[in-house]
Amino acid sequence: MDGKLDRHQVVAVAQALARRGQRRAALDEYFKLVEEDPLDSRIWLKIGELFVSVCRPAAAVDVFGRLGDFYASQGFHAKAIAIFERALRVDAGALEVVSHLADLYALLGLRHDALRHLTR
């Protein structure tokens, strides 16, 4: 074998650990995957959700913020908005997230939604 991870096996192990309530161990498995492929947005989303479940809101917001920025930079504005909204459900006071979200809404011509976030 060439030293590459078997992604399917690592995901299966991580999912099994998470189902058994071993969320921190599941995080370790998912981090193996993003070490190998740092642009795997699906795994980053799972990591963010696991951070929420282990009561690490700041880490979750950080992951969701980076993921939202990634989607926005790729032109996937609707996905970016959904991720930023998810971050705000974790921490409604995350000002940087509010700013990014308002900017995206304004970019899409949704001024009412942009103002709603800026005047919270």
PDB file of N, CA, C and O in Angstrom, residues 41 44-45 49 60-71 76-90 97 101 104:
ATOM      1  N   SER A  41     -14.861  19.426   2.014  1.00  0.00           N
ATOM      2  CA  SER A  41     -15.870  20.203   2.736  1.00  0.00           C
ATOM      3  C   SER A  41     -16.868  19.324   3.487  1.00  0.00           C
ATOM      4  O   SER A  41     -17.359  19.704   4.544  1.00  0.00           O
ATOM      5  N   TRP A  44     -15.257  18.467   6.766  1.00  0.00           N
ATOM      6  CA  TRP A  44     -15.239  19.645   7.639  1.00  0.00           C
ATOM      7  C   TRP A  44     -16.618  19.909   8.239  1.00  0.00           C
ATOM      8  O   TRP A  44     -16.741  20.288   9.401  1.00  0.00           O
ATOM      9  N   LEU A  45     -17.667  19.681   7.465  1.00  0.00           N
ATOM     10  CA  LEU A  45     -19.021  19.852   7.985  1.00  0.00           C
ATOM     11  C   LEU A  45     -19.282  18.863   9.124  1.00  0.00           C
ATOM     12  O   LEU A  45     -19.832  19.230  10.168  1.00  0.00           O
ATOM     13  N   GLU A  49     -20.115  19.753  13.098  1.00  0.00           N
ATOM     14  CA  GLU A  49     -21.255  19.187  13.832  1.00  0.00           C
ATOM     15  C   GLU A  49     -20.794  18.430  15.073  1.00  0.00           C
ATOM     16  O   GLU A  49     -21.445  18.493  16.122  1.00  0.00           O
ATOM     17  N   ALA A  60     -16.653  24.975  16.684  1.00  0.00           N
ATOM     18  CA  ALA A  60     -17.668  24.725  15.647  1.00  0.00           C
ATOM     19  C   ALA A  60     -17.862  25.965  14.787  1.00  0.00           C
ATOM     20  O   ALA A  60     -17.891  25.872  13.557  1.00  0.00           O
ATOM     21  N   VAL A  61     -17.977  27.121  15.414  1.00  0.00           N
ATOM     22  CA  VAL A  61     -18.173  28.367  14.667  1.00  0.00           C
ATOM     23  C   VAL A  61     -16.964  28.642  13.779  1.00  0.00           C
ATOM     24  O   VAL A  61     -17.114  29.070  12.632  1.00  0.00           O
ATOM     25  N   ASP A  62     -15.782  28.360  14.275  1.00  0.00           N
ATOM     26  CA  ASP A  62     -14.570  28.552  13.476  1.00  0.00           C
ATOM     27  C   ASP A  62     -14.603  27.655  12.232  1.00  0.00           C
ATOM     28  O   ASP A  62     -14.345  28.119  11.115  1.00  0.00           O
ATOM     29  N   VAL A  63     -14.937  26.388  12.427  1.00  0.00           N
ATOM     30  CA  VAL A  63     -15.010  25.455  11.289  1.00  0.00           C
ATOM     31  C   VAL A  63     -16.086  25.894  10.309  1.00  0.00           C
ATOM     32  O   VAL A  63     -15.852  25.950   9.099  1.00  0.00           O
ATOM     33  N   PHE A  64     -17.279  26.216  10.828  1.00  0.00           N
ATOM     34  CA  PHE A  64     -18.358  26.638   9.944  1.00  0.00           C
ATOM     35  C   PHE A  64     -17.990  27.937   9.217  1.00  0.00           C
ATOM     36  O   PHE A  64     -18.306  28.099   8.037  1.00  0.00           O
ATOM     37  N   GLY A  65     -17.320  28.850   9.908  1.00  0.00           N
ATOM     38  CA  GLY A  65     -16.904  30.100   9.271  1.00  0.00           C
ATOM     39  C   GLY A  65     -15.935  29.866   8.126  1.00  0.00           C
ATOM     40  O   GLY A  65     -16.078  30.435   7.041  1.00  0.00           O
ATOM     41  N   ARG A  66     -14.960  29.012   8.364  1.00  0.00           N
ATOM     42  CA  ARG A  66     -13.987  28.691   7.301  1.00  0.00           C
ATOM     43  C   ARG A  66     -14.662  27.983   6.126  1.00  0.00           C
ATOM     44  O   ARG A  66     -14.350  28.247   4.974  1.00  0.00           O
ATOM     45  N   LEU A  67     -15.589  27.095   6.468  1.00  0.00           N
ATOM     46  CA  LEU A  67     -16.306  26.367   5.425  1.00  0.00           C
ATOM     47  C   LEU A  67     -17.186  27.318   4.615  1.00  0.00           C
ATOM     48  O   LEU A  67     -17.240  27.248   3.385  1.00  0.00           O
ATOM     49  N   GLY A  68     -17.854  28.241   5.300  1.00  0.00           N
ATOM     50  CA  GLY A  68     -18.656  29.241   4.596  1.00  0.00           C
ATOM     51  C   GLY A  68     -17.802  30.098   3.682  1.00  0.00           C
ATOM     52  O   GLY A  68     -18.184  30.382   2.542  1.00  0.00           O
ATOM     53  N   ASP A  69     -16.640  30.508   4.174  1.00  0.00           N
ATOM     54  CA  ASP A  69     -15.716  31.291   3.342  1.00  0.00           C
ATOM     55  C   ASP A  69     -15.282  30.491   2.113  1.00  0.00           C
ATOM     56  O   ASP A  69     -15.197  31.040   1.011  1.00  0.00           O
ATOM     57  N   PHE A  70     -15.012  29.205   2.315  1.00  0.00           N
ATOM     58  CA  PHE A  70     -14.599  28.348   1.196  1.00  0.00           C
ATOM     59  C   PHE A  70     -15.700  28.289   0.142  1.00  0.00           C
ATOM     60  O   PHE A  70     -15.436  28.496  -1.044  1.00  0.00           O
ATOM     61  N   TYR A  71     -16.933  28.017   0.576  1.00  0.00           N
ATOM     62  CA  TYR A  71     -18.035  27.946  -0.386  1.00  0.00           C
ATOM     63  C   TYR A  71     -18.227  29.282  -1.104  1.00  0.00           C
ATOM     64  O   TYR A  71     -18.434  29.316  -2.314  1.00  0.00           O
ATOM     65  N   PHE A  76     -20.335  29.338  -4.479  1.00  0.00           N
ATOM     66  CA  PHE A  76     -21.503  28.612  -3.974  1.00  0.00           C
ATOM     67  C   PHE A  76     -22.142  29.422  -2.843  1.00  0.00           C
ATOM     68  O   PHE A  76     -22.061  29.060  -1.665  1.00  0.00           O
ATOM     69  N   HIS A  77     -22.779  30.523  -3.223  1.00  0.00           N
ATOM     70  CA  HIS A  77     -23.285  31.464  -2.237  1.00  0.00           C
ATOM     71  C   HIS A  77     -24.407  30.897  -1.384  1.00  0.00           C
ATOM     72  O   HIS A  77     -24.455  31.154  -0.176  1.00  0.00           O
ATOM     73  N   ALA A  78     -25.292  30.117  -1.970  1.00  0.00           N
ATOM     74  CA  ALA A  78     -26.390  29.537  -1.189  1.00  0.00           C
ATOM     75  C   ALA A  78     -25.843  28.570  -0.136  1.00  0.00           C
ATOM     76  O   ALA A  78     -26.314  28.568   1.009  1.00  0.00           O
ATOM     77  N   LYS A  79     -24.846  27.774  -0.502  1.00  0.00           N
ATOM     78  CA  LYS A  79     -24.227  26.865   0.466  1.00  0.00           C
ATOM     79  C   LYS A  79     -23.522  27.664   1.564  1.00  0.00           C
ATOM     80  O   LYS A  79     -23.598  27.310   2.738  1.00  0.00           O
ATOM     81  N   ALA A  80     -22.833  28.721   1.178  1.00  0.00           N
ATOM     82  CA  ALA A  80     -22.134  29.549   2.157  1.00  0.00           C
ATOM     83  C   ALA A  80     -23.129  30.149   3.146  1.00  0.00           C
ATOM     84  O   ALA A  80     -22.895  30.138   4.359  1.00  0.00           O
ATOM     85  N   ILE A  81     -24.239  30.644   2.633  1.00  0.00           N
ATOM     86  CA  ILE A  81     -25.268  31.224   3.506  1.00  0.00           C
ATOM     87  C   ILE A  81     -25.787  30.171   4.479  1.00  0.00           C
ATOM     88  O   ILE A  81     -25.919  30.429   5.681  1.00  0.00           O
ATOM     89  N   ALA A  82     -26.060  28.977   3.991  1.00  0.00           N
ATOM     90  CA  ALA A  82     -26.567  27.910   4.859  1.00  0.00           C
ATOM     91  C   ALA A  82     -25.567  27.584   5.969  1.00  0.00           C
ATOM     92  O   ALA A  82     -25.957  27.386   7.130  1.00  0.00           O
ATOM     93  N   ILE A  83     -24.293  27.547   5.631  1.00  0.00           N
ATOM     94  CA  ILE A  83     -23.265  27.234   6.630  1.00  0.00           C
ATOM     95  C   ILE A  83     -23.128  28.373   7.636  1.00  0.00           C
ATOM     96  O   ILE A  83     -23.025  28.139   8.844  1.00  0.00           O
ATOM     97  N   PHE A  84     -23.123  29.619   7.155  1.00  0.00           N
ATOM     98  CA  PHE A  84     -23.041  30.750   8.082  1.00  0.00           C
ATOM     99  C   PHE A  84     -24.265  30.800   9.002  1.00  0.00           C
ATOM    100  O   PHE A  84     -24.148  31.106  10.184  1.00  0.00           O
ATOM    101  N   GLU A  85     -25.438  30.495   8.452  1.00  0.00           N
ATOM    102  CA  GLU A  85     -26.649  30.438   9.287  1.00  0.00           C
ATOM    103  C   GLU A  85     -26.499  29.356  10.359  1.00  0.00           C
ATOM    104  O   GLU A  85     -26.921  29.535  11.495  1.00  0.00           O
ATOM    105  N   ARG A  86     -25.893  28.227   9.983  1.00  0.00           N
ATOM    106  CA  ARG A  86     -25.651  27.151  10.953  1.00  0.00           C
ATOM    107  C   ARG A  86     -24.731  27.643  12.053  1.00  0.00           C
ATOM    108  O   ARG A  86     -24.940  27.358  13.238  1.00  0.00           O
ATOM    109  N   ALA A  87     -23.706  28.385  11.693  1.00  0.00           N
ATOM    110  CA  ALA A  87     -22.781  28.935  12.691  1.00  0.00           C
ATOM    111  C   ALA A  87     -23.520  29.861  13.655  1.00  0.00           C
ATOM    112  O   ALA A  87     -23.269  29.830  14.865  1.00  0.00           O
ATOM    113  N   LEU A  88     -24.443  30.648  13.141  1.00  0.00           N
ATOM    114  CA  LEU A  88     -25.191  31.566  14.008  1.00  0.00           C
ATOM    115  C   LEU A  88     -26.153  30.827  14.934  1.00  0.00           C
ATOM    116  O   LEU A  88     -26.480  31.335  16.011  1.00  0.00           O
ATOM    117  N   ARG A  89     -26.606  29.646  14.542  1.00  0.00           N
ATOM    118  CA  ARG A  89     -27.433  28.851  15.458  1.00  0.00           C
ATOM    119  C   ARG A  89     -26.597  28.354  16.633  1.00  0.00           C
ATOM    120  O   ARG A  89     -27.116  28.120  17.714  1.00  0.00           O
ATOM    121  N   VAL A  90     -25.302  28.213  16.430  1.00  0.00           N
ATOM    122  CA  VAL A  90     -24.399  27.797  17.499  1.00  0.00           C
ATOM    123  C   VAL A  90     -24.053  28.994  18.379  1.00  0.00           C
ATOM    124  O   VAL A  90     -24.055  28.903  19.603  1.00  0.00           O
ATOM    125  N   VAL A  97     -19.169  36.200  11.582  1.00  0.00           N
ATOM    126  CA  VAL A  97     -20.111  35.410  10.790  1.00  0.00           C
ATOM    127  C   VAL A  97     -21.266  36.294  10.325  1.00  0.00           C
ATOM    128  O   VAL A  97     -21.680  36.235   9.169  1.00  0.00           O
ATOM    129  N   LEU A 101     -22.242  36.954   6.471  1.00  0.00           N
ATOM    130  CA  LEU A 101     -23.592  36.627   6.026  1.00  0.00           C
ATOM    131  C   LEU A 101     -24.268  37.849   5.415  1.00  0.00           C
ATOM    132  O   LEU A 101     -24.875  37.769   4.342  1.00  0.00           O
ATOM    133  N   LEU A 104     -22.869  38.485   1.986  1.00  0.00           N
ATOM    134  CA  LEU A 104     -23.386  37.549   0.980  1.00  0.00           C
ATOM    135  C   LEU A 104     -24.809  37.901   0.564  1.00  0.00           C
ATOM    136  O   LEU A 104     -25.137  37.882  -0.624  1.00  0.00           O
TER     137      LEU A 104
END
